[in-house]
mmCIF file of C-alpha atoms in Angstrom:
data_model
loop_
_atom_site.group_PDB
_atom_site.id
_atom_site.type_symbol
_atom_site.label_atom_id
_atom_site.label_comp_id
_atom_site.label_asym_id
_atom_site.label_seq_id
_atom_site.Cartn_x
_atom_site.Cartn_y
_atom_site.Cartn_z
ATOM 1 C CA MET A 1 72.887 58.879 105.131
ATOM 2 C CA THR A 2 75.871 56.713 105.935
ATOM 3 C CA ALA A 3 78.925 57.629 107.944
ATOM 4 C CA GLU A 4 81.019 57.300 104.797
ATOM 5 C CA SER A 5 78.953 59.869 102.861
ATOM 6 C CA THR A 6 79.065 62.249 105.834
ATOM 7 C CA ILE A 7 82.874 62.028 105.904
ATOM 8 C CA LYS A 8 83.060 62.625 102.122
ATOM 9 C CA GLY A 9 80.791 65.685 102.472
ATOM 10 C CA ALA A 10 82.954 67.096 105.266
ATOM 11 C CA LYS A 11 86.097 66.568 103.175
ATOM 12 C CA ARG A 12 84.498 68.344 100.186
ATOM 13 C CA LYS A 13 83.536 71.327 102.358
ATOM 14 C CA LYS A 14 87.067 71.520 103.731
ATOM 15 C CA ILE A 15 88.578 71.394 100.228
ATOM 16 C CA VAL A 16 86.171 74.101 98.981
ATOM 17 C CA LYS A 17 87.075 76.320 101.968
ATOM 18 C CA ILE A 18 90.794 75.855 101.291
ATOM 19 C CA ILE A 19 90.386 76.639 97.577
ATOM 20 C CA LEU A 20 88.300 79.752 98.333
ATOM 21 C CA THR A 21 90.813 80.978 100.919
ATOM 22 C CA ILE A 22 93.737 80.503 98.525
ATOM 23 C CA SER A 23 91.779 82.239 95.737
ATOM 24 C CA PHE A 24 90.968 85.261 97.932
ATOM 25 C CA LEU A 25 94.595 85.525 99.052
ATOM 26 C CA PHE A 26 95.818 85.312 95.453
ATOM 27 C CA VAL A 27 93.389 88.008 94.262
ATOM 28 C CA GLY A 28 94.353 90.165 97.258
ATOM 29 C CA PHE A 29 98.077 89.872 96.498
ATOM 30 C CA ILE A 30 97.511 90.673 92.821
ATOM 31 C CA GLY A 31 95.341 93.679 93.732
ATOM 32 C CA TYR A 32 97.924 95.008 96.177
ATOM 33 C CA GLY A 33 100.689 94.447 93.622
ATOM 34 C CA VAL A 34 98.835 96.529 91.017
ATOM 35 C CA TYR A 35 98.220 99.298 93.580
ATOM 36 C CA TRP A 36 101.847 99.230 94.712
ATOM 37 C CA ALA A 37 103.234 99.291 91.175
ATOM 38 C CA PHE A 38 100.954 101.922 89.644
ATOM 39 C CA PHE A 39 99.197 104.020 92.318
ATOM 40 C CA ASP A 40 101.293 104.141 95.492
ATOM 41 C CA MET A 41 102.300 107.783 96.023
ATOM 42 C CA ASN A 42 105.324 106.697 98.045
ATOM 43 C CA ARG A 43 106.921 105.324 94.871
ATOM 44 C CA LEU A 44 106.854 108.596 92.902
ATOM 45 C CA PRO A 45 110.134 109.814 91.405
ATOM 46 C CA LYS A 46 112.057 112.289 93.565
ATOM 47 C CA GLY A 47 112.405 114.979 90.914
ATOM 48 C CA GLU A 48 114.180 118.323 90.842
ATOM 49 C CA TYR A 49 113.524 120.778 93.684
ATOM 50 C CA LEU A 50 111.283 123.716 92.690
ATOM 51 C CA THR A 51 110.115 125.590 95.779
ATOM 52 C CA GLU A 52 108.761 125.251 99.305
ATOM 53 C CA GLU A 53 106.465 127.050 101.728
ATOM 54 C CA THR A 54 106.063 126.555 105.481
ATOM 55 C CA SER A 55 102.684 126.647 107.237
ATOM 56 C CA PRO A 56 101.984 129.762 109.345
ATOM 57 C CA ASP A 57 102.551 127.891 112.638
ATOM 58 C CA GLY A 58 105.659 126.080 111.324
ATOM 59 C CA THR A 59 104.184 122.582 111.752
ATOM 60 C CA TYR A 60 104.416 121.634 108.064
ATOM 61 C CA THR A 61 106.512 122.503 105.041
ATOM 62 C CA LEU A 62 105.282 121.701 101.545
ATOM 63 C CA LYS A 63 108.124 121.113 99.098
ATOM 64 C CA ALA A 64 107.491 120.898 95.364
ATOM 65 C CA TYR A 65 109.573 118.884 92.909
ATOM 66 C CA LEU A 66 109.541 118.689 89.122
ATOM 67 C CA SER A 67 109.670 115.231 87.635
ATOM 68 C CA SER A 68 110.587 115.041 83.953
ATOM 69 C CA PRO A 69 110.284 111.430 82.806
ATOM 70 C CA SER A 70 111.993 110.805 79.478
ATOM 71 C CA LEU A 71 108.908 109.576 77.603
ATOM 72 C CA SER A 72 106.099 111.705 79.069
ATOM 73 C CA SER A 73 105.219 115.238 80.151
ATOM 74 C CA ASP A 74 106.469 116.989 83.250
ATOM 75 C CA ALA A 75 104.732 116.407 86.565
ATOM 76 C CA VAL A 76 104.820 118.196 89.914
ATOM 77 C CA ARG A 77 105.119 116.268 93.168
ATOM 78 C CA GLY A 78 104.222 117.898 96.480
ATOM 79 C CA GLU A 79 105.926 116.495 99.561
ATOM 80 C CA LEU A 80 104.583 117.410 103.002
ATOM 81 C CA VAL A 81 107.301 117.601 105.642
ATOM 82 C CA PHE A 82 106.286 117.131 109.283
ATOM 83 C CA ASN A 83 108.650 119.621 110.935
ATOM 84 C CA GLU A 84 107.812 118.470 114.479
ATOM 85 C CA ARG A 85 108.370 114.769 113.670
ATOM 86 C CA ASN A 86 112.046 114.868 112.744
ATOM 87 C CA GLY A 87 111.355 115.703 109.103
ATOM 88 C CA LYS A 88 109.049 112.753 108.317
ATOM 89 C CA THR A 89 107.604 113.207 104.803
ATOM 90 C CA LYS A 90 104.463 112.251 102.915
ATOM 91 C CA ASN A 91 103.571 112.789 99.249
ATOM 92 C CA ILE A 92 100.279 114.680 99.052
ATOM 93 C CA TYR A 93 100.289 116.138 95.528
ATOM 94 C CA TRP A 94 101.006 114.608 92.113
ATOM 95 C CA ASN A 95 99.825 116.301 88.940
ATOM 96 C CA TYR A 96 100.715 115.641 85.329
ATOM 97 C CA ARG A 97 101.519 118.255 82.689
ATOM 98 C CA GLU A 98 102.745 120.875 85.134
ATOM 99 C CA SER A 99 106.207 122.351 85.360
ATOM 100 C CA THR A 100 105.799 125.000 88.069
ATOM 101 C CA ALA A 101 104.395 125.032 91.585
ATOM 102 C CA LYS A 102 102.561 127.892 93.253
ATOM 103 C CA ILE A 103 102.055 127.151 96.948
ATOM 104 C CA LYS A 104 99.976 129.249 99.353
ATOM 105 C CA TRP A 105 98.964 128.386 102.906
ATOM 106 C CA LEU A 106 95.448 129.622 103.791
ATOM 107 C CA ASP A 107 95.806 128.616 107.444
ATOM 108 C CA ASN A 108 97.798 126.134 109.551
ATOM 109 C CA LYS A 109 96.193 123.071 107.912
ATOM 110 C CA THR A 110 94.972 124.277 104.508
ATOM 111 C CA VAL A 111 97.322 124.628 101.556
ATOM 112 C CA VAL A 112 96.661 125.523 97.929
ATOM 113 C CA ILE A 113 99.061 124.152 95.341
ATOM 114 C CA ASN A 114 98.495 125.126 91.714
ATOM 115 C CA GLY A 115 94.843 125.907 92.452
ATOM 116 C CA ARG A 116 94.078 122.663 94.322
ATOM 117 C CA THR A 117 93.080 123.077 97.967
ATOM 118 C CA LEU A 118 94.178 120.347 100.379
ATOM 119 C CA GLU A 119 93.577 119.843 104.103
ATOM 120 C CA VAL A 120 96.807 118.497 105.570
ATOM 121 C CA PRO A 121 97.936 116.010 106.661
ATOM 122 C CA ASN A 122 95.194 113.620 105.465
ATOM 123 C CA GLU A 123 93.970 114.959 102.130
ATOM 124 C CA ARG A 124 95.926 114.483 98.925
ATOM 125 C CA PHE A 125 95.604 114.994 95.172
ATOM 126 C CA ASP A 126 96.752 112.417 92.620
ATOM 127 C CA PHE A 127 95.766 112.993 88.978
ATOM 128 C CA ARG A 128 95.690 109.211 88.411
ATOM 129 C CA ASN A 129 92.712 108.857 90.748
ATOM 130 C CA GLN A 130 90.554 111.611 89.228
#
């Protein structure tokens, strides 16, 4: 093996690594873009206020909103409000073909909304992921 062929081999490996890195980054950006555009719960429409219930210890409030897009059925969005964190919010519920919200707290961290039980603050329900 000559020095020239060794240099050519090293250059090929470097080019392949660069192409693979760029390809992985491109696929990653496309994947994140699809998630952001179609599945990110933080991008849900605000909707019209329906009702709210506060957890027994007052740590959380779950607010429900009705979203009525012009071309599809109604949907209910559940927004968890962190009362002890200056009102920080997080969407934890999104269900299609609903127009009302029945909220009941079972304990300080367990809420039932329209028959779906969620452990707050980490669990959520999104009909698009079922």
